[in-house]
Short mmCIF file of C-alpha atoms in Angstrom, two decimals:
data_model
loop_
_atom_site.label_atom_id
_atom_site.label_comp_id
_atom_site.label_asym_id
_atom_site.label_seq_id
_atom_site.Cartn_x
_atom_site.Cartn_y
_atom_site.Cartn_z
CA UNK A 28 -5.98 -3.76 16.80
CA UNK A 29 -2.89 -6.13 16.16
CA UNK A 30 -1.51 -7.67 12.79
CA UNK A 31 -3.41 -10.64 13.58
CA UNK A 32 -7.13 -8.94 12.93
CA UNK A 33 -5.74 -7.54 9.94
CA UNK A 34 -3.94 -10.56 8.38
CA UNK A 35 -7.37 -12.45 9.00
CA UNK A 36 -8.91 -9.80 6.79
CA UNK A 37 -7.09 -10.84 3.87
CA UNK A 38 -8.03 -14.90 3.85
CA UNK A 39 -10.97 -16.72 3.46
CA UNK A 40 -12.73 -14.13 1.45
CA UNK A 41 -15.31 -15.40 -1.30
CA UNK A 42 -14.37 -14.65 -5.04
CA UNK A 43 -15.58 -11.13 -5.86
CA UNK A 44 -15.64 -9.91 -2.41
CA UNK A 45 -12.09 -7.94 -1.69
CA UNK A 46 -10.78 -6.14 1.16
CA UNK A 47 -11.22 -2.62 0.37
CA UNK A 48 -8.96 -0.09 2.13
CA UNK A 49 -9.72 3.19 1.70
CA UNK A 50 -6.13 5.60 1.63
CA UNK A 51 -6.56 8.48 4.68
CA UNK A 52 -3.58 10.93 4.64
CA UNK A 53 -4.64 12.82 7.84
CA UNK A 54 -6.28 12.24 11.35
CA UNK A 55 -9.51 13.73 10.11
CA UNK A 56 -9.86 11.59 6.30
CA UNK A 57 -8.79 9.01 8.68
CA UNK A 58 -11.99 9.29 10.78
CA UNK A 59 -14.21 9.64 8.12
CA UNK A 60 -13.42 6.29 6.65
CA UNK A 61 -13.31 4.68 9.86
CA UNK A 62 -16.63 5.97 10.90
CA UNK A 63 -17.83 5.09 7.39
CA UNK A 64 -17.40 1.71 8.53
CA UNK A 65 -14.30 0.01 6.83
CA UNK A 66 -12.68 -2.64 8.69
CA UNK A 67 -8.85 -1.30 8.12
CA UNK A 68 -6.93 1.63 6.55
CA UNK A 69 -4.07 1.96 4.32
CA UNK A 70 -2.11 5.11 3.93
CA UNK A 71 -0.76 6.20 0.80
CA UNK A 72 3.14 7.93 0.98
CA UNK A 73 2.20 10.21 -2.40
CA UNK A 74 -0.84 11.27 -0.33
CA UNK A 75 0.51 12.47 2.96
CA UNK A 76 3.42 13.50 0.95
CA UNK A 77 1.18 16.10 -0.90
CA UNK A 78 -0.55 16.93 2.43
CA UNK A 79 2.56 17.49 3.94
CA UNK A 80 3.60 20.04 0.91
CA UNK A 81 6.59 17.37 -0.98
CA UNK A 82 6.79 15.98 -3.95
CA UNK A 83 5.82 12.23 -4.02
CA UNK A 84 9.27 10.56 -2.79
CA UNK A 85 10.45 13.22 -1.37
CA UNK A 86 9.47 13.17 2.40
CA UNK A 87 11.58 13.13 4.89
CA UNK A 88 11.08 9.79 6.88
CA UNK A 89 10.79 11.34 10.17
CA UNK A 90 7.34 13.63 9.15
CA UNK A 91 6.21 10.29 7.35
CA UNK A 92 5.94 8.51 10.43
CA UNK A 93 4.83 11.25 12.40
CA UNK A 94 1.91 11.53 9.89
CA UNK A 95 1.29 8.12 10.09
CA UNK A 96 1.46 8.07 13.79
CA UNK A 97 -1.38 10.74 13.97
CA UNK A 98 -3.38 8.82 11.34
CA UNK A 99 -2.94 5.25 13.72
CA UNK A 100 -3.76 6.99 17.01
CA UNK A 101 -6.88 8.40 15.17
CA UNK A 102 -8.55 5.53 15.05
CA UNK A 103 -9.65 2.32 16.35
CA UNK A 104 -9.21 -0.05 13.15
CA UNK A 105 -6.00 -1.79 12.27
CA UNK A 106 -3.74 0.64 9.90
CA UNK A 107 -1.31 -0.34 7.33
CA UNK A 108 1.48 2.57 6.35
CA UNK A 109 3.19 3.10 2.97
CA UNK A 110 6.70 3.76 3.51
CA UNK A 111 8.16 3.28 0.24
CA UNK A 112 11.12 1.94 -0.02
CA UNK A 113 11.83 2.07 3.94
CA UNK A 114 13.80 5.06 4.04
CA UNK A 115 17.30 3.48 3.87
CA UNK A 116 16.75 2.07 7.61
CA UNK A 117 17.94 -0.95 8.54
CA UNK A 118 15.02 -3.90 8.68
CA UNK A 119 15.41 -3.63 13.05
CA UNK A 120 15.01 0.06 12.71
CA UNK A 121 12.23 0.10 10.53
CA UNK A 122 10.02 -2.02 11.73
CA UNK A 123 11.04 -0.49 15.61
CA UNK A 124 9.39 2.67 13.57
CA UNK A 125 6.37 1.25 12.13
CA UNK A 126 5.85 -0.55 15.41
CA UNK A 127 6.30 2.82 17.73
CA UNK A 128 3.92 4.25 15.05
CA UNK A 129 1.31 2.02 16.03
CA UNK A 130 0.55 0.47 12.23
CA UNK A 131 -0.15 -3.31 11.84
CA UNK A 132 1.17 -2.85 8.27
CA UNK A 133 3.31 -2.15 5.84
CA UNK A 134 3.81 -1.56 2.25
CA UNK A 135 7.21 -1.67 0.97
CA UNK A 136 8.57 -1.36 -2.87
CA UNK A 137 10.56 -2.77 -4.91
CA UNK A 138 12.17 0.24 -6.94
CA UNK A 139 14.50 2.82 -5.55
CA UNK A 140 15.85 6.34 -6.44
CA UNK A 141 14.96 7.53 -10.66
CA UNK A 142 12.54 4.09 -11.55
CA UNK A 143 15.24 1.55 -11.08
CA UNK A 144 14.17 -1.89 -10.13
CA UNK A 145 16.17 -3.75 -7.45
CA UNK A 146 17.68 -6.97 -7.55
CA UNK A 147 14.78 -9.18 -7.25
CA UNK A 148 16.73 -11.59 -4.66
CA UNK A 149 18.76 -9.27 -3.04
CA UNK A 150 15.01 -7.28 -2.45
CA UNK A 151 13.63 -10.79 -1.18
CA UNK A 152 16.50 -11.22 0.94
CA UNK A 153 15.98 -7.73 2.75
CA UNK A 154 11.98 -8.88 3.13
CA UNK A 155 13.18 -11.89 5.04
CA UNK A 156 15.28 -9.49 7.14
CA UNK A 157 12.09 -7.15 7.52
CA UNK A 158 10.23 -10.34 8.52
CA UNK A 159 12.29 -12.03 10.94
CA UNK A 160 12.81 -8.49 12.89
CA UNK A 161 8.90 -8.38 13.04
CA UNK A 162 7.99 -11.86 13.79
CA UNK A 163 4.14 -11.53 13.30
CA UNK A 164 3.54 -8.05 14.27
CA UNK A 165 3.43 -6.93 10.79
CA UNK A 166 1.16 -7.57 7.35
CA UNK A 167 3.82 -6.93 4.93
CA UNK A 168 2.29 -6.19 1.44
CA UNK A 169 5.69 -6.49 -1.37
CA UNK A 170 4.86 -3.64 -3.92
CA UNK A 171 6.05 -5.12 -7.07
CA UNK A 172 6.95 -2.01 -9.73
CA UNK A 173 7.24 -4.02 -12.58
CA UNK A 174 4.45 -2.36 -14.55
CA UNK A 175 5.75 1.13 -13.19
CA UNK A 176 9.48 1.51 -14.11
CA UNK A 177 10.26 -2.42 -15.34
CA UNK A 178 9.50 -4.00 -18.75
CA UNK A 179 5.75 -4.74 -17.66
CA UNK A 180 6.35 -8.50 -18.79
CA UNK A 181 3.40 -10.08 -16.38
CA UNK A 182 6.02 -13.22 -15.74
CA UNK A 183 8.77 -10.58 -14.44
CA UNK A 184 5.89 -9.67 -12.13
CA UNK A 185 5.20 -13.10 -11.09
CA UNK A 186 8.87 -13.85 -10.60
CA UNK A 187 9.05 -11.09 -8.27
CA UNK A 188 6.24 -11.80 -6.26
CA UNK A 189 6.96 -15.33 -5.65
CA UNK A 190 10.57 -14.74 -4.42
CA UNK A 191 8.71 -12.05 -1.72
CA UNK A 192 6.11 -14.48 -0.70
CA UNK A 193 8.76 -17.12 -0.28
CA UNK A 194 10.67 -14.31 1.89
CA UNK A 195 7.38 -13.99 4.03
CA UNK A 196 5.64 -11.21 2.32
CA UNK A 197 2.02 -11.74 3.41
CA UNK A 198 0.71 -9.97 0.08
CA UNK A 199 2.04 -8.62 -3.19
CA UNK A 200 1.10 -5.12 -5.08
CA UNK A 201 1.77 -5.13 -8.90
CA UNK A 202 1.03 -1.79 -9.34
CA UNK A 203 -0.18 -0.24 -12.16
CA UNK A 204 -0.85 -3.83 -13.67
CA UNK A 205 -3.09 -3.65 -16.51
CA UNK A 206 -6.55 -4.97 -15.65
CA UNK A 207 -6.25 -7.77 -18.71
CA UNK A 208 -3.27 -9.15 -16.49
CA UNK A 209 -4.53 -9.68 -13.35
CA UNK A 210 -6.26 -13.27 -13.99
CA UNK A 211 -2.51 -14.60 -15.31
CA UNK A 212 -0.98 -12.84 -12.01
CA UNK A 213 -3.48 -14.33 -9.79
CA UNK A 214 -2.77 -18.04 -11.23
CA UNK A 215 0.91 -17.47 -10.87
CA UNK A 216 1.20 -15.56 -7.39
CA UNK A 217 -0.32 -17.46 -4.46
CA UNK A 218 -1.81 -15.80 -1.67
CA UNK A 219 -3.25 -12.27 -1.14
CA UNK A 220 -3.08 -9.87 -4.56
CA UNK A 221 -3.60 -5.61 -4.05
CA UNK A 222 -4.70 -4.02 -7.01
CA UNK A 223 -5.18 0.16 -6.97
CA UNK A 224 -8.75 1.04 -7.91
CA UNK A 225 -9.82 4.59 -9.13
CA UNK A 226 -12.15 5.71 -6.36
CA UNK A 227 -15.24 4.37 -7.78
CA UNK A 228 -17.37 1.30 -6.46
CA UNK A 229 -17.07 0.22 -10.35
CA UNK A 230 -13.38 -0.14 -10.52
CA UNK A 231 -13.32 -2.13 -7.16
CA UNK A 232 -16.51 -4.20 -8.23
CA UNK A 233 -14.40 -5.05 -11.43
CA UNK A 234 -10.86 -5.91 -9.73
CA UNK A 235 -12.78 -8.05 -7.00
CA UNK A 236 -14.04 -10.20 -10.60
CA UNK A 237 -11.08 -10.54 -11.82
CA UNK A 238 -9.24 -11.88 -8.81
CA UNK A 239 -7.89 -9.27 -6.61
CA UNK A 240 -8.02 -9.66 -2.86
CA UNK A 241 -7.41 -6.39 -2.07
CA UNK A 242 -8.36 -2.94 -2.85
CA UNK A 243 -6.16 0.25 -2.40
CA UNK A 244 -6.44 3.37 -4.16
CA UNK A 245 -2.94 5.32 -3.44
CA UNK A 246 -3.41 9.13 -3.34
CA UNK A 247 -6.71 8.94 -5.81
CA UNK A 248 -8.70 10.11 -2.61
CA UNK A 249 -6.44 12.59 -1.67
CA UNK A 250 -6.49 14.14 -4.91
CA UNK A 251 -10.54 13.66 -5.19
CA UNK A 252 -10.68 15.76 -1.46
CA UNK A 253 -8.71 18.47 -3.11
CA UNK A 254 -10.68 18.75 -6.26
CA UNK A 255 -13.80 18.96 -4.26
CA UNK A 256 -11.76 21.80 -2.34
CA UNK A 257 -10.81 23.61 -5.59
CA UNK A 258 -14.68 23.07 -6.97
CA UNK A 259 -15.98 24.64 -3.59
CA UNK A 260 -13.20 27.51 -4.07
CA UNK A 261 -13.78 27.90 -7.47
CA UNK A 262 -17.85 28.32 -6.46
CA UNK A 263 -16.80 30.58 -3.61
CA UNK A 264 -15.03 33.40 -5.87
CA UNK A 265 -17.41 33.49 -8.71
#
């Protein structure tokens, strides 16, 4: 699948009706949503980091895109990866990874090291770097952290956003924006908006209202798979 199917995925959707991408952090959670029918994946760095046995941040960037290798060559639909903050590559190395991992995607943040926000233009700047080293061959979605380690002002947010769409982000992830935001965020950001979901077909149905084009969940699934793990093993020793 190339960038091209995927990119297509996010335009030209009706109003309620957003791309939902469920978050595999293996080969096999991989196959289960592909078989399940979704059209695309996207993998989520706190959940392979936990599968992996690190601490959300903390993988090393070589097993990160050896995971996400495993998860692309798993399946047949287009994959976007989550690799934070890119590792401290340069943008020609990077995307030479994401490429050789065989992802259409990628999310990259906007915070680095103990919840500091970068620069906001020197950020944009490195997008258009990240851009013009992948021509088309990537969907780059600009996580915008804002609402995670900034002052959660909604027009920061928009600021942001704007200055990585102008860069050539092809969609923008205000994460943990409040729900009450997300109509002001979608007037002010143009283009394709992800919102994280809880893994529930009411949270999506109520983001895809309220404007969101697309639906990721980070590592909610991982962590449902391993409560239903420690259920069963609960079950198993009583």
């Amino acid at each position: 699948m190339t960038a091209a199917t995927f990119r297509a995925l996010h335009h030209g959707r009706a109003a309620g009706d957003p791309l939902v991408l469920p978050g595999p952090w293996d080969a096999a959670s991989a196959r289960v949503f592909a078989d399940a029918g979704f059209p695309a994946l996207a993998t989520p760095s706190a959940g392979i980091a936990a599968s992996l046995g690190y601490e959300d941040g903390s993988t090393p960037a070589d097993e990160m895109f050896a995971a996400v290798a495993r998860i692309a060559r798993a399946v047949s639909v287009p994959v976007s990866a989550d690799v934070e903050g890119g590792y401290g590559l340069a943008p020609s190395e990077l995307v030479g990874r994401l490429l050789e991992a065989g992802v259409v995607g990628c999310n990259l943040e906007d915070s680095e090291g103990h919840g500091t926000l970068k620069d906001p233009q020197r950020h944009a700047d490195w997008l258009a770097e990240v851009r013009a080293e992948a021509g088309d061959a990537l969907v780059i979605n600009a996580r915008v952290d804002t609402f995670l380690v900034g002052t959660g002002d909604p027009a920061d947010a928009v600021h942001r956003a704007r200055l990585y769409v102008a860069a050539g982000a092809d969609c923008v992830y205000p994460l943990l924006a409040p729900i009450e935001v997300l109509p002001a965020l979608r007037e002010g950001i143009a283009g394709p908006l992800n919102m994280a979901a809880g893994p529930s077909r009411e949270s999506v149905a109520e983001l895809g209202r309220r404007g969101a084009t697309r639906i990721t969940f980070g590592p909610e699934m991982q962590r449902y798979a391993s409560g239903a793990i420690g259920d069963l093993a609960a079950k198993l020793r009583a």
